[in-house]
Coordinates of C-alpha atoms in Angstrom, one line a residue:
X225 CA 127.0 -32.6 -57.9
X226 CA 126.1 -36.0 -57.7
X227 CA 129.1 -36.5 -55.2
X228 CA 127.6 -33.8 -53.3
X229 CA 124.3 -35.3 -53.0
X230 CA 125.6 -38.9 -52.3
X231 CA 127.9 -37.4 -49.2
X232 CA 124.9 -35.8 -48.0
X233 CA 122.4 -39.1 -48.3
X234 CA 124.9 -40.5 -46.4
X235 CA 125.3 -38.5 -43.9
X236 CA 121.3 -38.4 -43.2
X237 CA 121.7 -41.9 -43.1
X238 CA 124.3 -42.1 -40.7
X239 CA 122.7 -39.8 -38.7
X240 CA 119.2 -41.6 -38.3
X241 CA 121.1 -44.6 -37.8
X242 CA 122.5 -42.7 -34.5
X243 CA 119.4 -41.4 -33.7
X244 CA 118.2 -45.1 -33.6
X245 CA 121.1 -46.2 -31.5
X246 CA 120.6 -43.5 -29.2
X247 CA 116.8 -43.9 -28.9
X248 CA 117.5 -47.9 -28.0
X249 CA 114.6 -48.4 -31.0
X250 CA 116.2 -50.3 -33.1
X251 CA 113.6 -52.3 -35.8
X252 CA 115.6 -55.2 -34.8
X253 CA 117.0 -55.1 -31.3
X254 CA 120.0 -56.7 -30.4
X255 CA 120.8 -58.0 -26.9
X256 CA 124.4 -57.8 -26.1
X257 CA 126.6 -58.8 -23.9
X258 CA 126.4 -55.7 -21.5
X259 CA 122.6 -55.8 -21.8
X260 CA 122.6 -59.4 -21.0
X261 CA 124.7 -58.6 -17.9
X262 CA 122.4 -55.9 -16.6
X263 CA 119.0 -57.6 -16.8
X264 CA 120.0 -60.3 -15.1
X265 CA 121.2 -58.5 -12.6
X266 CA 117.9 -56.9 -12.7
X267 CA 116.4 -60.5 -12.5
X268 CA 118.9 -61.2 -9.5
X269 CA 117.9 -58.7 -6.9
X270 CA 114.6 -59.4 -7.2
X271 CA 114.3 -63.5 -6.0
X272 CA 117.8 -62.2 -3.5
X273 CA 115.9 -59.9 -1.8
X274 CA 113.0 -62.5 -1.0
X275 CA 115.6 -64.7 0.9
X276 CA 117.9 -62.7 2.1
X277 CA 115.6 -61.5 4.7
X278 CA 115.6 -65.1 6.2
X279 CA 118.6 -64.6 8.6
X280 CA 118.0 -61.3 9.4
X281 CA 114.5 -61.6 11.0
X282 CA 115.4 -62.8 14.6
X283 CA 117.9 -59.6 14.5
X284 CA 114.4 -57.0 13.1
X285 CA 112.7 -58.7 16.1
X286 CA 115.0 -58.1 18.6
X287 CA 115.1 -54.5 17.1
X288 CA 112.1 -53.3 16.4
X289 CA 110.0 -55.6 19.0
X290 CA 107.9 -57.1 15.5
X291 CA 106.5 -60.6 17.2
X292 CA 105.3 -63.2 14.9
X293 CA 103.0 -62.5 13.1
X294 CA 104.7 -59.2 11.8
X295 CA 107.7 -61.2 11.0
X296 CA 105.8 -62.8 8.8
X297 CA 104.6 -60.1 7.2
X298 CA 108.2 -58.9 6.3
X299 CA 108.4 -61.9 3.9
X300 CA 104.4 -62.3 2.5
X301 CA 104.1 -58.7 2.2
X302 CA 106.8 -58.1 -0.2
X303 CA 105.8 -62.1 -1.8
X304 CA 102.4 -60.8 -2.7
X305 CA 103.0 -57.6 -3.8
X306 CA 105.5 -59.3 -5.9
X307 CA 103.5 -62.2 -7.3
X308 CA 99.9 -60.5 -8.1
X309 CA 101.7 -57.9 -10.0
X310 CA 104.2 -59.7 -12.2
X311 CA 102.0 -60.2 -14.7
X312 CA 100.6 -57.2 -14.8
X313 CA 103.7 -55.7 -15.3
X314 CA 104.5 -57.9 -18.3
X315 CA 101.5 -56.5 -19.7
X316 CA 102.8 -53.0 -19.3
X317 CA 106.3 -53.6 -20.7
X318 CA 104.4 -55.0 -23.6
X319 CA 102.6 -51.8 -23.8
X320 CA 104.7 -48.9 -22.9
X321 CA 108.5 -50.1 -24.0
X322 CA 110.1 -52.8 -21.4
X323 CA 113.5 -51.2 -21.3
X324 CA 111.2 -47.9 -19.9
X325 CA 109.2 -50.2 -17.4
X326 CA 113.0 -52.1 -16.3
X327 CA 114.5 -48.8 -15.8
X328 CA 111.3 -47.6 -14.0
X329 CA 111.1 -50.8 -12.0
X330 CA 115.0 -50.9 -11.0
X331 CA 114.5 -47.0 -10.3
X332 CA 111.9 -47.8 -7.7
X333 CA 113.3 -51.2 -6.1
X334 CA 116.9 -49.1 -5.3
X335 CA 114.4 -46.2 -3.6
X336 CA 112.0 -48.4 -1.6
X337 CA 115.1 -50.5 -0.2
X338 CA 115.8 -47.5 1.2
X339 CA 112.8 -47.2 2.7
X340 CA 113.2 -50.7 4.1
X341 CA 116.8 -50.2 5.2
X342 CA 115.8 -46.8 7.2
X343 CA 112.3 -47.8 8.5
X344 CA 112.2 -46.7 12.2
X345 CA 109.3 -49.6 13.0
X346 CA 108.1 -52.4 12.3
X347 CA 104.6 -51.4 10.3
X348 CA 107.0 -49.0 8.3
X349 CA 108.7 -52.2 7.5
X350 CA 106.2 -54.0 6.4
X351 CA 104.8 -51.1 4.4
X352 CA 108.2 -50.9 2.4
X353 CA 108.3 -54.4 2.1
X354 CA 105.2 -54.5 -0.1
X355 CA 106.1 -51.3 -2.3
X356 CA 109.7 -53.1 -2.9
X357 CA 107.7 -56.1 -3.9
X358 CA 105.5 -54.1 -6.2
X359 CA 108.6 -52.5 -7.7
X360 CA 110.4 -56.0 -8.4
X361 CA 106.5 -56.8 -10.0
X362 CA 107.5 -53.9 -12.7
X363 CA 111.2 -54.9 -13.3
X364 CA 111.3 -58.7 -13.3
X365 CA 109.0 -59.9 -16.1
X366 CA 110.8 -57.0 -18.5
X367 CA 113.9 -59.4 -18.1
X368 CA 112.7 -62.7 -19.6
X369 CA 110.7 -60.5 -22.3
X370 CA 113.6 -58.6 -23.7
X371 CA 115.9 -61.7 -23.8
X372 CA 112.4 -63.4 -26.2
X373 CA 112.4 -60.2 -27.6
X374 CA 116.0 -59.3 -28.7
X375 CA 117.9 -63.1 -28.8
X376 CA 117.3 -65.9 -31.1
X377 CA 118.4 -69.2 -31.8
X378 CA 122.0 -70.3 -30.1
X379 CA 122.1 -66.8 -28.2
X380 CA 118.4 -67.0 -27.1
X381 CA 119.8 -70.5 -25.4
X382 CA 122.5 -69.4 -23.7
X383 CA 120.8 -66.3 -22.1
X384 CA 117.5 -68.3 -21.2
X385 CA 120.5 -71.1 -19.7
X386 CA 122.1 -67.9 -17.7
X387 CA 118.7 -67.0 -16.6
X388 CA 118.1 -69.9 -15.2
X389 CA 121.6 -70.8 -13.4
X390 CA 121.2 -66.9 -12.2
X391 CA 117.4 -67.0 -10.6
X392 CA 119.1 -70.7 -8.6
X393 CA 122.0 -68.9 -7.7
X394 CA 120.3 -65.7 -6.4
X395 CA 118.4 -67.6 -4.1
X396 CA 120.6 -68.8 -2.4
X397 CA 123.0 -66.4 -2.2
X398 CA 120.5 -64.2 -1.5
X399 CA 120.7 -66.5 2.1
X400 CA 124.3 -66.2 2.1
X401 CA 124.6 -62.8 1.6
X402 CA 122.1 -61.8 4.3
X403 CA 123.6 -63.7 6.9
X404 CA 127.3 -62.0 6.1
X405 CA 125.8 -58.7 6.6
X406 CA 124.0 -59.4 9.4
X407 CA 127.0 -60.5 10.6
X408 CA 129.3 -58.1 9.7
X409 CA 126.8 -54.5 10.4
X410 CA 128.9 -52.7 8.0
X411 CA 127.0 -49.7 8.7
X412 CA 127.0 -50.3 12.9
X413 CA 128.6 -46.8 13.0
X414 CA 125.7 -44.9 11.7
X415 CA 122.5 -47.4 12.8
X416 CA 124.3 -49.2 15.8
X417 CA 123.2 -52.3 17.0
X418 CA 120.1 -52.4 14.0
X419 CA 123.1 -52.3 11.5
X420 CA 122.9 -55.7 10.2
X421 CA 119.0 -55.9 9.5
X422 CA 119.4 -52.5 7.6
X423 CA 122.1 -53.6 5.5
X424 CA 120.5 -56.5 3.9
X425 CA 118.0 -53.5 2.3
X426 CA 120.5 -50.8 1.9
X427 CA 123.3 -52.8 0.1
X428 CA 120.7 -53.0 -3.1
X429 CA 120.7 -49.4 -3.1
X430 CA 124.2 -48.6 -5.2
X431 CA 123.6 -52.5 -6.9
X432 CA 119.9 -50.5 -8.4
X433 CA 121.7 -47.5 -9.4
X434 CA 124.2 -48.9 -11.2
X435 CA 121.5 -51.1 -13.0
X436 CA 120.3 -48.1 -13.6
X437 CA 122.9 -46.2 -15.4
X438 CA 123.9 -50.0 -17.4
X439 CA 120.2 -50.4 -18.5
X440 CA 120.3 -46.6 -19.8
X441 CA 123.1 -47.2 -22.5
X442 CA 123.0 -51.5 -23.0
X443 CA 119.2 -52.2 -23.0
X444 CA 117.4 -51.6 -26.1
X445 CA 113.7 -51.4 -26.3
X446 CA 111.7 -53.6 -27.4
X447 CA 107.4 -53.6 -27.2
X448 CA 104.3 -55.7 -28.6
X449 CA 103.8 -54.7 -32.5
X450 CA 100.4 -55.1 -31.0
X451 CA 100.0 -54.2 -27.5
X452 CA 96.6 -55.1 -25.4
X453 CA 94.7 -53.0 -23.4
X454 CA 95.1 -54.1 -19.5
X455 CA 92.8 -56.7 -18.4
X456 CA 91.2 -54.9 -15.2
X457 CA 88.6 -57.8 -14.4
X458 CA 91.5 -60.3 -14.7
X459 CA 93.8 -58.3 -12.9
X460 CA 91.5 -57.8 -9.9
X461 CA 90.6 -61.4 -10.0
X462 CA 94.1 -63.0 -9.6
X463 CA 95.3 -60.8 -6.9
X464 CA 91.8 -61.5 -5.1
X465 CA 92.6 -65.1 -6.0
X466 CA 96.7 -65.4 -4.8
X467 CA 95.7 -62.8 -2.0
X468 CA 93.1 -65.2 -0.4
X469 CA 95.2 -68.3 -0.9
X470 CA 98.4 -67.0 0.6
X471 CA 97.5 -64.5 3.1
X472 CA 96.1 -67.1 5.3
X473 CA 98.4 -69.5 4.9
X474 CA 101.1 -67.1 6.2
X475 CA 99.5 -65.3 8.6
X476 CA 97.4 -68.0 10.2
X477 CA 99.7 -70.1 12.5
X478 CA 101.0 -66.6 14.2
X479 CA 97.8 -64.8 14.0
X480 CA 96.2 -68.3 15.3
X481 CA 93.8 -69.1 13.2
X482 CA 91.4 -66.3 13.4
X483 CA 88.0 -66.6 11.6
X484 CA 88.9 -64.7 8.7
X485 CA 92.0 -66.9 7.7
X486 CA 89.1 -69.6 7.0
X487 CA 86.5 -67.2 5.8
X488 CA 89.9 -66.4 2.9
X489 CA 90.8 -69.9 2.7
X490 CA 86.9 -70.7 1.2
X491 CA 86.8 -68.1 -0.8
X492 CA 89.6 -68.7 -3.2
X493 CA 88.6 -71.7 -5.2
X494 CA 85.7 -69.4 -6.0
X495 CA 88.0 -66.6 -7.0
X496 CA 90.1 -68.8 -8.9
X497 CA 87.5 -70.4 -10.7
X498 CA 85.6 -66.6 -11.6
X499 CA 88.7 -65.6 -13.1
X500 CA 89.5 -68.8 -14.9
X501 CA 86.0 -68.3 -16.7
X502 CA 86.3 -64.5 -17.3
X503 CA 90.2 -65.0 -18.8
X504 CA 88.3 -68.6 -20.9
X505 CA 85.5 -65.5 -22.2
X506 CA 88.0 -62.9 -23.2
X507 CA 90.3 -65.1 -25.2
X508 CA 87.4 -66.7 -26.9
X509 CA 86.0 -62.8 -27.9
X510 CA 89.5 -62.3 -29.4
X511 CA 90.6 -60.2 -26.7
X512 CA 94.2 -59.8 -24.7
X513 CA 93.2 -61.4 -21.6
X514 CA 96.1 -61.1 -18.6
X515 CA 97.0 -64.7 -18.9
X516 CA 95.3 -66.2 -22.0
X517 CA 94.1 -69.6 -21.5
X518 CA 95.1 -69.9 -25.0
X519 CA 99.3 -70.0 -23.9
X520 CA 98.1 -72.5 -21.9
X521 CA 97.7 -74.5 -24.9
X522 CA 100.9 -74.7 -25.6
X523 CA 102.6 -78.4 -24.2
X524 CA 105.7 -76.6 -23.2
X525 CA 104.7 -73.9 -21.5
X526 CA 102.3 -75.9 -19.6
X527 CA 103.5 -78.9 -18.7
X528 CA 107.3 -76.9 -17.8
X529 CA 105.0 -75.3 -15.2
X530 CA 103.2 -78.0 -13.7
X531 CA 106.8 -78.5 -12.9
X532 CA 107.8 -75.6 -11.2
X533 CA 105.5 -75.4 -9.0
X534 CA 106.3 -78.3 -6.6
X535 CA 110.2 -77.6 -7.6
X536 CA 109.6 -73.5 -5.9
X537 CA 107.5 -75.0 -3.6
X538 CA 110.1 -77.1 -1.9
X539 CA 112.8 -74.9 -2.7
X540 CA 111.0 -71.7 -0.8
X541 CA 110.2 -73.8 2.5
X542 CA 113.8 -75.4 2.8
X543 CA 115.3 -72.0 2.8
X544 CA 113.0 -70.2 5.3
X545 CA 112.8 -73.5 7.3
X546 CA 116.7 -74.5 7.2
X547 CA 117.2 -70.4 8.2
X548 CA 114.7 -71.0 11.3
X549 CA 115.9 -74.2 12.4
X550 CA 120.2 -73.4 12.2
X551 CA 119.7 -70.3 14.1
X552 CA 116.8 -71.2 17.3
X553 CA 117.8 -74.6 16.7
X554 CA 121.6 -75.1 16.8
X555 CA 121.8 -71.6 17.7
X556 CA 124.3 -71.0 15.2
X557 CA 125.2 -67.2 14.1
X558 CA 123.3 -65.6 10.8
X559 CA 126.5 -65.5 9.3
X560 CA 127.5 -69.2 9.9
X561 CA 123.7 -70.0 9.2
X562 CA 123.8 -68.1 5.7
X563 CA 127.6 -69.6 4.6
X564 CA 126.0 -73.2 5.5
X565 CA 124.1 -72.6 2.1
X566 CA 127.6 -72.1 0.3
X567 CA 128.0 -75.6 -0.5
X568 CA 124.7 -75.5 -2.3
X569 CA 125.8 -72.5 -4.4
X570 CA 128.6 -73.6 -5.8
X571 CA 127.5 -77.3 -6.6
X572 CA 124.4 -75.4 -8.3
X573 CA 126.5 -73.2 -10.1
X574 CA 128.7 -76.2 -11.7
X575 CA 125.5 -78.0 -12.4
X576 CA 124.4 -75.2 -14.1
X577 CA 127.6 -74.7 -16.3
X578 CA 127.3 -78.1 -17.4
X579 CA 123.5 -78.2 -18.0
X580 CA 124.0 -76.5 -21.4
X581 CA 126.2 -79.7 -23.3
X582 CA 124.2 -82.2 -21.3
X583 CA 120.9 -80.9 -22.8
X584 CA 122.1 -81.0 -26.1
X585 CA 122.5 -84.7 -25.7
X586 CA 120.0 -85.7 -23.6
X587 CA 117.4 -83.3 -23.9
X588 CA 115.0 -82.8 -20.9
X589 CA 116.2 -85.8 -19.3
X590 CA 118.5 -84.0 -17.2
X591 CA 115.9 -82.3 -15.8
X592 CA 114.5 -86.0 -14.5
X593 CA 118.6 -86.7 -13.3
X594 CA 118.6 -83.5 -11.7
X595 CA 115.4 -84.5 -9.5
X596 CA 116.6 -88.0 -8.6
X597 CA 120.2 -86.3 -7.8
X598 CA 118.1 -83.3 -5.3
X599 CA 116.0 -86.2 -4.0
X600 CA 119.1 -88.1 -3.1
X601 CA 120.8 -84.9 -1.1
X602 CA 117.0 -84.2 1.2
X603 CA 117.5 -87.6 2.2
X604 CA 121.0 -87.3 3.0
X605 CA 120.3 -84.3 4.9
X606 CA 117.1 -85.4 6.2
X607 CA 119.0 -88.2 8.3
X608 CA 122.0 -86.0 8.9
X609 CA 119.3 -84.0 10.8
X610 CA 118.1 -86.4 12.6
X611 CA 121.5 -89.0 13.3
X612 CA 123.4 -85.9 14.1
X613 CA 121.1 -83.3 15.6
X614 CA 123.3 -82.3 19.0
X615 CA 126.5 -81.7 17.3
X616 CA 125.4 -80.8 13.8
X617 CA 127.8 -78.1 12.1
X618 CA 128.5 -77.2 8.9
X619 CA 130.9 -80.2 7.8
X620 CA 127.7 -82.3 8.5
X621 CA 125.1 -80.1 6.6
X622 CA 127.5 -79.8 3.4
X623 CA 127.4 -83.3 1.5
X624 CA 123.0 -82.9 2.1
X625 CA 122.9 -79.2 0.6
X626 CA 125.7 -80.0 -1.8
X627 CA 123.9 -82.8 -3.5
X628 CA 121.5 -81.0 -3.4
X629 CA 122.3 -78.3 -5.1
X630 CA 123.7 -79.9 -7.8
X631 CA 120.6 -81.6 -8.7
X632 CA 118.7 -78.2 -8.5
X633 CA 121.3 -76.7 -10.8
X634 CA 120.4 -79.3 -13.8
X635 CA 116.7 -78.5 -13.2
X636 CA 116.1 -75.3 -12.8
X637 CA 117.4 -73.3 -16.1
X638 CA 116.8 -76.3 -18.4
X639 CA 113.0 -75.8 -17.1
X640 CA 112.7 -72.2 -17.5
X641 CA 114.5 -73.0 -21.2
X642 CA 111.6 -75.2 -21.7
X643 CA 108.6 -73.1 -20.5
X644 CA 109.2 -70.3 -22.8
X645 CA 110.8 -72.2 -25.9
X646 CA 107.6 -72.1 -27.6
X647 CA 106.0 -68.5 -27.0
X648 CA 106.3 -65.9 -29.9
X649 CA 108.2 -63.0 -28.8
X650 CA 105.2 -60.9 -29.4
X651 CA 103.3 -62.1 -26.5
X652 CA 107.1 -62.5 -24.9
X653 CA 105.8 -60.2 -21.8
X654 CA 102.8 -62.1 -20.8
X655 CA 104.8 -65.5 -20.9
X656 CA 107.4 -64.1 -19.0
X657 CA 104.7 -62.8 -16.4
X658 CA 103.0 -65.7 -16.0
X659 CA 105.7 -68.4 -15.8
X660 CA 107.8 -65.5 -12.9
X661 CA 103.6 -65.2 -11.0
X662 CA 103.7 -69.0 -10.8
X663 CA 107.3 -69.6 -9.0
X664 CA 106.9 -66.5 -7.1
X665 CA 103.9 -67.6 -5.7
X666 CA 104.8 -71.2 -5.4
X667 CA 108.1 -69.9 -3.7
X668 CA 105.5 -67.7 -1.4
X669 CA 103.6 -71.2 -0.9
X670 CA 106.4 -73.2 0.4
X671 CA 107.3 -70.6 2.9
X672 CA 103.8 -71.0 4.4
X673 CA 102.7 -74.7 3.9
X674 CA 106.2 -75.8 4.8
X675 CA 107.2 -72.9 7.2
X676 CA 103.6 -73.7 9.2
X677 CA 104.2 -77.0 9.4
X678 CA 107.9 -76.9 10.4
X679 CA 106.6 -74.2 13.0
X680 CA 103.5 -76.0 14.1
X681 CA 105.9 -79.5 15.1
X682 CA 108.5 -77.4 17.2
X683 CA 106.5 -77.5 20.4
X684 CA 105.6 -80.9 20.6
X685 CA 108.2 -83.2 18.5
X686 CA 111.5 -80.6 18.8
X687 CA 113.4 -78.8 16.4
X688 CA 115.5 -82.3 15.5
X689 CA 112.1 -83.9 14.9
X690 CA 110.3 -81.2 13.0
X691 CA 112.8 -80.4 10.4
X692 CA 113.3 -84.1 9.7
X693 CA 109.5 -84.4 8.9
X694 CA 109.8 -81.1 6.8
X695 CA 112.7 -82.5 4.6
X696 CA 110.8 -85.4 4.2
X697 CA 107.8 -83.4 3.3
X698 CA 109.8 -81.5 0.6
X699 CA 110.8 -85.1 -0.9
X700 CA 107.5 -86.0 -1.6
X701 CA 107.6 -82.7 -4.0
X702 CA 111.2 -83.9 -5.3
X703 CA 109.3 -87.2 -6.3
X704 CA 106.2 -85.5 -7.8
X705 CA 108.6 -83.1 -10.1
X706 CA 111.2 -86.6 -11.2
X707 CA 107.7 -88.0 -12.1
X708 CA 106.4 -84.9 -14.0
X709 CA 109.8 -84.2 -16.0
X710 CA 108.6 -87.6 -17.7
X711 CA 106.3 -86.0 -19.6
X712 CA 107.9 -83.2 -20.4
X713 CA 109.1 -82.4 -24.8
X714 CA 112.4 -84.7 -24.8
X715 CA 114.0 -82.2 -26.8
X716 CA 114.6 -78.5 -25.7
X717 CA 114.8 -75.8 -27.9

């Protein structure tokens, strides 16, 4: 009898256990090696699908007769979408489970880049553009949290190092990629000379729905013990606040400086400073606000972004500009213009292998190496540029973007490492939000400050001229981010 009763405890307890596995609701998720694998791929389509649109613009022009300023609104649609809601969307995967808000998120970015890749104009475009940038908002910032989440110690290192070396390499192979299908129009059959554009949307299509199916059996799901309500007032408040900063600054140039890109421009220290005060009163009432001023308390978090902004800055302008400038400038094909950027991937992806054992030794130092390294390659390829202008192929662009890219490759995951060492897993999805807002919109930034101004030269000084002055530009931020890593903890976690 007892026998009989001990069989059958154990078979309840077997099956819960089951139940638990099947539900993903483990009291103590695990993130393994499969569920590693799939959110970053979930972390890479996002930041690829922000450059590889680069090389493909001249090509959506030519096809759907966009001009300027709806060019433009190709890339800052789906950027601001994409940066007012990420931290919103943290706040929901808190709430409502963030392997159900990654599966909803990947769901919808494979279904609105196929909007994108079938749009018959440009409006439709631009339309799809910002709902595949809303969709990314709702996927991304479910990455970083479940890694806080479900990882600890050694294994919360590695996959926060991963993260890192991934979000470098995605953007800029997300350049690379673009310009091989461009290039290539493996879908000329069906969409004929519009082929290429199409296919730098409709290739995420089967990459989403295999996410898809991978997040359903490896991601488990994890959620705030204590989930906050959403901050409406906050929420409106930063996307009135990122909306009138970088709307302006990307439409402006093409639009020509209307009235109301001024009229924008005034309003947002206003708007940044209303919702600076109303997040300062909710956290002091004890409430959730969207991005407690509280985290900002914390030196790692805070000072790891004041480094990341002028890092995405630069980054974000030198790929739009460099994309600009090899194709009207040396008239080179999108597919030579995107492989130009190979030398920069792989030297980035070394760096990034080798990041992990150099931080264990010299802590955030090599985030300071890394900047003088980057530094070193602008100015190489700043007077590449201008010494060898006329006959400047890729041979000549590869020991600038190569240096380059290695010194990127020791900064960039070693930061994001930092930035999040410190946040308790239960507020995992706000951290995650805000530190993914902040480069997406710095990112966003550098495409317009730097993009104008590159733009803006052409005319009178020359595409040699203007994209020295831009390199130069982005080594002033190089030299602001070596002298900001000084002060950042000497030892990461």
């Amino acid at each position: 009898m007892l026998g009989e009763v001990s069989e059958s405890t154990v078979r309840t307890q077997t099956s819960a256990t089951a139940a638990r596995v099947v539900r993903h609701d483990h009291p103590t998720p695990v993130l393994g090696a499969l569920g590693l694998f799939t959110v970053l791929l979930g972390a890479a389509l996002p930041l690829i699908d922000f450059f590889i649109v680069n090389v493909a613009l001249p090509t959506i022009d030519h096809d759907l007769n966009a001009g300027p300023a709806l060019l433009e609104l190709v890339v800052a649609g789906y950027g601001l979408a994409y940066a007012v809601l990420l931290v919103l969307g943290g706040r929901l995967g808190d709430m409502a489970g963030r392997r159900r808000l990654f599966l909803l998120g990947i769901a919808a970015f494979g279904i609105t880049s196929l909007a994108c890749g079938l749009a018959p104009n440009a409006w439709t475009l631009v339309g799809s553009r910002v709902a595949q940038g809303a969709a990314a908002a709702l996927m991304l910032p479910q990455v970083l949290a479940t890694i806080q989440a479900a990882t600890s110690g050694h294994r919360r290192a590695r996959a926060m190092s991963l993260y890192g070396a991934t979000a470098g390499l995605s953007m800029v192979a997300g350049q690379i990629l673009g310009g091989v299908l461009v290039a290539a129009a493996p879908l000329s059959s069906v969409f004929g000379e519009s082929a290429g554009w199409r296919s730098v949307f409709l290739v995420n299509v089967p990459v989403a729905a295999v996410g898809l199916v991978l997040a359903a059996r490896a991601v488990p799901e994890t959620r705030s013990d204590k989930p906050a309500p959403i901050d409406v007032p906050g929420t409106v408040l930063l996307t009135v606040s990122l909306v009138t900063l970088l709307a302006p600054l990307t439409e402006g140039r093409a639009a020509g400086w209307p009235a109301w890109t001024w009229v924008s421009l005034a309003l947002f220290p206003f708007a940044a400073y209303a919702f600076y005060r109303v997040e300062q009163r909710a956290d002091r009432l004890g409430q959730t606000p969207l991005v407690p001023p509280s985290l900002l308390r914390l030196d790692s978090l805070r000072r790891g972004l004041a480094l990341v902004v002028p890092f995405s800055i630069g980054f974000g302008g030198f790929m739009f500009v460099i994309a600009v400038a090899l194709q009207q400038g040396l008239k080179l094909g999108p597919a030579a213009a995107g492989l130009s950027m190979a030398p920069m991937a792989v030297a980035f992806f070394v760096a990034s292998l080798a990041g992990p054992r150099l931080i264990l030794r010299y802590g955030s130092r090599v985030v300071t190496a890394g900047g003088l390294i980057q530094g070193v390659g602008v100015l190489v390829l700043a007077f590449t540029v201008w010494r060898e202008w006329s006959g400047l192929g890729l041979l000549g662009l590869m020991p600038g973007v190569a240096i380059a890219g290695f010194g990127q490759g020791l900064q960039l995951p070693v930061l994001f490492r930092i930035v999040l060492s410190d946040v308790p897993p239960a507020r995992a999805g706000v951290g995650g939000g805000v530190m993914t807002t902040t480069q997406q919109a710095a990112l966003a930034l550098g495409v317009a400050t730097l993009g104008t101004l590159f733009l803006s030269l052409v005319p009178g000084s020359g595409m040699r001229d203007a994209l020295a002055v831009t390199l130069l530009v982005q080594l002033a931020a190089v030299v602001l981010t070596v002298l900001l890593s000084l002060r950042l903890p000497r030892k990461v976690a």
